Every structure is written in C-alpha cells, then in structure tokens.
Amino acid sequence: MRQTLHLHRDSHCKAVTRIEVEVTRPRPDVLALHYFVTGDIGNVRWPAQALPVRSEGLWQHTCFEAFAKAPQGAAYFEYNFSPSLQWAAYRFDDYRHGMREAPLSQDPQIGTRTEAAKFEMSTEVAVDLRGNSVWRLCLSAVIEETSGAKSYWALAHPPGKADFHHSDCFALEVAPPSRA
C-alpha cells in the first residue's frame, strides 16, 4: 500500500514536492519499504555513498525512517536508512526512554536510484515484534537541502515541533501477509 508523507507545518522545503512510501510485509517478521521522492532532486544534500554498515546520527542529514510497535504497549523500534547505504536500528522501552541498539537477524539491504526529478530508495528490515500480528508504523523522512535547510516529513505529526517518536505519528496499521 502506498502512503504519502506530509511536510511538518513548521518546515519549508524548496527541493522536494512529494514523498511517498510503498509499504509491504512480505513475511510476518519483515517490513519492506520503497520511498519515492519527487522534486528538484539536485537541490537535496545527499549523503556520500559509504559501506552498508550500522552507523550513528544518520537522522541529522537526509534520511528515511520507520518506527514500529505493537498496537498495545509502549516499546517500539526505530530504523534509519540513509541514501549512503548506512543504516541504524534501535529499541526503546517507552517514549524516548531505554534506547539501545536493536539486534537484527540480517543487515538491511538498501538500494537507491536517482533521476533528475525523482529519487527512489528501497529496503527490507526484520522487525522483532514476536506475537504481534498487526504492527503500528510511523514512516518519516528528514530532507536536507543543499542550502542546509532541513524539513521533516511523516504520515502524521503531533501538535508542536516535529517528533517522529510521538504516539500520534504511529498512524498506519499493517497486518501480516495472508496465508495462501
């Protein structure tokens, strides 16, 4: 299912006009994401290609994110995917508390494609929400322009400043694949 991310009301972005995310669960424990960014792609500050390894601070520059949690409970996961091919995975016990690296059964594989007016990035990540058939997701992006300006995009935003960890951002429910 394709979802549209919305620009935070206090953000401005000259380079990007639209961000969409195709969301699927190809297996009960896997989240597949395909981000589509349209606009003046040349005016986005894209991180330089790097080794596809776990890294810190990716959200400080152009980065695509997903947060996942069970419909009940406070614990959640945060996943950061950089166009550099680097990634990060964290687990939180509660809203911004108990943060630690989340172990993954397999590193996410990130693929990118750039054209004059479009950028695409796809990835799959294992999500450790055992015993929870339905997941609540927050999908988001940070876009840094060549001017240094940053904008914040998400399915939904809470009142006030941009905060992807806020419960209001977990706006999408995704069920596991149906059995054939």
Coordinates of C-alpha atoms in Angstrom, one line a residue:
M1 CA 0.0 0.0 0.0
R2 CA 1.4 3.4 -0.9
Q3 CA 1.3 6.1 1.7
T4 CA 2.0 9.9 1.4
L5 CA 4.3 11.7 3.9
H6 CA 3.3 15.2 4.9
L7 CA 5.6 18.1 5.4
H8 CA 5.5 19.4 9.0
R9 CA 3.7 22.7 9.3
D10 CA 6.8 24.5 10.6
S11 CA 9.0 23.1 7.8
H12 CA 9.7 24.5 4.4
C13 CA 11.2 22.6 1.5
K14 CA 12.0 24.1 -1.9
A15 CA 13.7 20.9 -3.3
V16 CA 11.1 18.2 -2.6
T17 CA 7.4 18.4 -3.6
R18 CA 6.2 14.9 -2.6
I19 CA 7.4 11.8 -0.7
E20 CA 5.5 8.5 -0.9
V21 CA 6.3 5.2 0.7
E22 CA 5.2 1.8 -0.6
V23 CA 4.7 -0.5 2.4
T24 CA 4.5 -4.3 2.4
R25 CA 5.1 -7.2 4.8
P26 CA 6.4 -9.9 2.5
R27 CA 6.9 -12.2 5.5
P28 CA 5.4 -12.0 9.0
D29 CA 8.6 -10.6 10.5
V30 CA 9.8 -8.4 7.6
L31 CA 8.9 -4.8 6.7
A32 CA 9.6 -3.8 3.1
L33 CA 9.7 -0.1 2.2
H34 CA 10.1 1.7 -1.1
Y35 CA 10.4 5.5 -0.8
F36 CA 9.6 7.8 -3.8
V37 CA 10.8 11.4 -3.6
T38 CA 9.9 13.9 -6.3
G39 CA 11.0 17.5 -6.9
D40 CA 14.3 19.3 -7.7
I41 CA 16.4 16.3 -6.6
G42 CA 19.6 18.2 -7.4
N43 CA 18.9 20.6 -4.5
V44 CA 18.8 17.8 -1.9
R45 CA 22.0 17.2 0.0
W46 CA 22.5 13.5 -0.5
P47 CA 25.0 11.7 1.8
A48 CA 28.0 10.3 0.0
Q49 CA 28.0 6.6 -0.7
A50 CA 29.5 4.6 2.1
L51 CA 29.8 1.0 3.2
P52 CA 26.4 -0.5 4.1
V53 CA 27.0 -0.7 7.8
R54 CA 25.3 0.3 11.1
S55 CA 26.0 3.9 11.8
E56 CA 25.0 6.6 14.3
G57 CA 23.5 10.1 13.7
L58 CA 22.0 9.3 10.3
W59 CA 18.9 11.4 11.1
Q60 CA 21.0 14.5 11.2
H61 CA 21.1 14.6 7.4
T62 CA 18.8 13.3 4.6
C63 CA 17.5 10.1 6.0
F64 CA 14.4 7.9 5.7
E65 CA 12.9 6.3 8.8
A66 CA 10.4 3.8 10.0
F67 CA 9.2 3.2 13.6
A68 CA 7.3 0.0 14.5
K69 CA 5.4 -1.1 17.6
A70 CA 2.7 -3.4 18.7
P71 CA -0.8 -1.9 19.0
Q72 CA -0.6 -2.1 22.8
G73 CA 2.4 -1.4 25.0
A74 CA 4.9 1.4 25.0
A75 CA 8.0 -0.3 23.5
Y76 CA 9.0 0.4 19.9
F77 CA 11.7 0.1 17.3
E78 CA 13.3 2.9 15.2
Y79 CA 15.0 2.2 11.9
N80 CA 17.1 4.8 10.0
F81 CA 18.0 4.2 6.3
S82 CA 20.4 6.6 4.6
P83 CA 20.9 7.1 0.9
S84 CA 24.6 6.5 1.7
L85 CA 23.6 2.8 2.3
Q86 CA 24.2 3.1 6.0
W87 CA 21.5 2.1 8.5
A88 CA 20.7 2.1 12.2
A89 CA 18.2 0.1 14.4
Y90 CA 17.2 1.0 17.9
R91 CA 14.8 -0.3 20.5
F92 CA 13.0 1.9 23.1
D93 CA 11.2 0.7 26.2
D94 CA 8.9 3.8 26.2
Y95 CA 8.7 7.2 24.6
R96 CA 12.4 8.2 24.1
H97 CA 13.5 6.1 27.0
G98 CA 15.6 2.9 27.3
M99 CA 17.2 3.4 23.9
R100 CA 19.7 0.7 22.8
E101 CA 20.8 -0.9 19.6
A102 CA 18.4 -3.4 18.3
P103 CA 20.0 -6.6 17.1
L104 CA 18.9 -7.7 13.6
S105 CA 18.9 -11.2 12.2
Q106 CA 20.2 -9.7 8.9
D107 CA 21.5 -6.3 7.9
P108 CA 19.0 -4.3 5.8
Q109 CA 19.9 -4.1 2.1
I110 CA 19.4 -0.6 0.8
G111 CA 19.1 0.2 -2.9
T112 CA 18.8 3.7 -4.5
R113 CA 18.0 5.1 -7.9
T114 CA 18.3 8.8 -8.8
E115 CA 16.8 10.7 -11.8
A116 CA 16.5 14.5 -12.5
A117 CA 13.2 14.8 -10.7
K118 CA 12.9 11.6 -8.8
F119 CA 14.8 9.6 -6.1
E120 CA 13.9 6.1 -5.0
M121 CA 15.2 4.0 -2.1
S122 CA 14.1 0.5 -1.1
T123 CA 15.0 -1.6 1.8
E124 CA 13.8 -4.6 3.8
V125 CA 14.3 -5.0 7.6
A126 CA 13.5 -7.7 10.1
V127 CA 11.2 -6.5 12.8
D128 CA 11.2 -8.3 16.2
L129 CA 7.6 -7.9 17.3
R130 CA 7.0 -11.5 18.1
G131 CA 3.5 -12.5 18.9
N132 CA 2.0 -9.3 17.4
S133 CA 0.3 -9.9 14.1
V134 CA -0.6 -6.2 13.5
W135 CA 2.1 -3.5 13.6
R136 CA 1.6 0.2 14.1
L137 CA 4.1 2.2 11.9
C138 CA 5.4 5.7 11.8
L139 CA 7.0 6.4 8.4
S140 CA 9.1 9.6 8.1
A141 CA 11.9 11.4 6.4
V142 CA 14.4 14.2 7.1
I143 CA 15.3 16.1 3.9
E144 CA 18.4 18.3 4.0
E145 CA 18.7 20.8 1.1
T146 CA 22.0 22.0 -0.4
S147 CA 21.3 25.3 1.4
G148 CA 21.5 23.4 4.7
A149 CA 17.7 23.8 5.5
K150 CA 16.1 20.7 6.8
S151 CA 12.5 19.6 6.5
Y152 CA 10.5 16.9 8.4
W153 CA 8.0 14.6 6.7
A154 CA 5.7 12.0 8.3
L155 CA 2.4 10.2 7.8
A156 CA 1.1 12.2 10.7
H157 CA 2.6 14.9 13.0
P158 CA 1.8 15.6 16.7
P159 CA 1.0 19.2 17.8
G160 CA 4.1 21.3 18.3
K161 CA 7.5 20.6 16.9
A162 CA 8.3 17.6 14.7
D163 CA 8.7 14.5 16.8
F164 CA 8.7 11.1 15.0
H165 CA 8.8 9.3 18.3
H166 CA 5.4 10.7 19.4
S167 CA 2.5 8.3 19.5
D168 CA 0.4 10.4 17.1
C169 CA 3.0 9.6 14.4
F170 CA 2.2 5.8 14.5
A171 CA -0.6 6.3 12.1
L172 CA -0.5 3.2 9.9
E173 CA -1.6 -0.4 10.9
V174 CA 0.0 -3.1 8.8
A175 CA -1.2 -6.7 9.0
P176 CA 0.9 -9.7 8.2
P177 CA 0.7 -11.3 4.8
S178 CA -2.3 -13.6 4.3
R179 CA -1.6 -17.3 4.0
A180 CA -2.4 -18.8 0.6

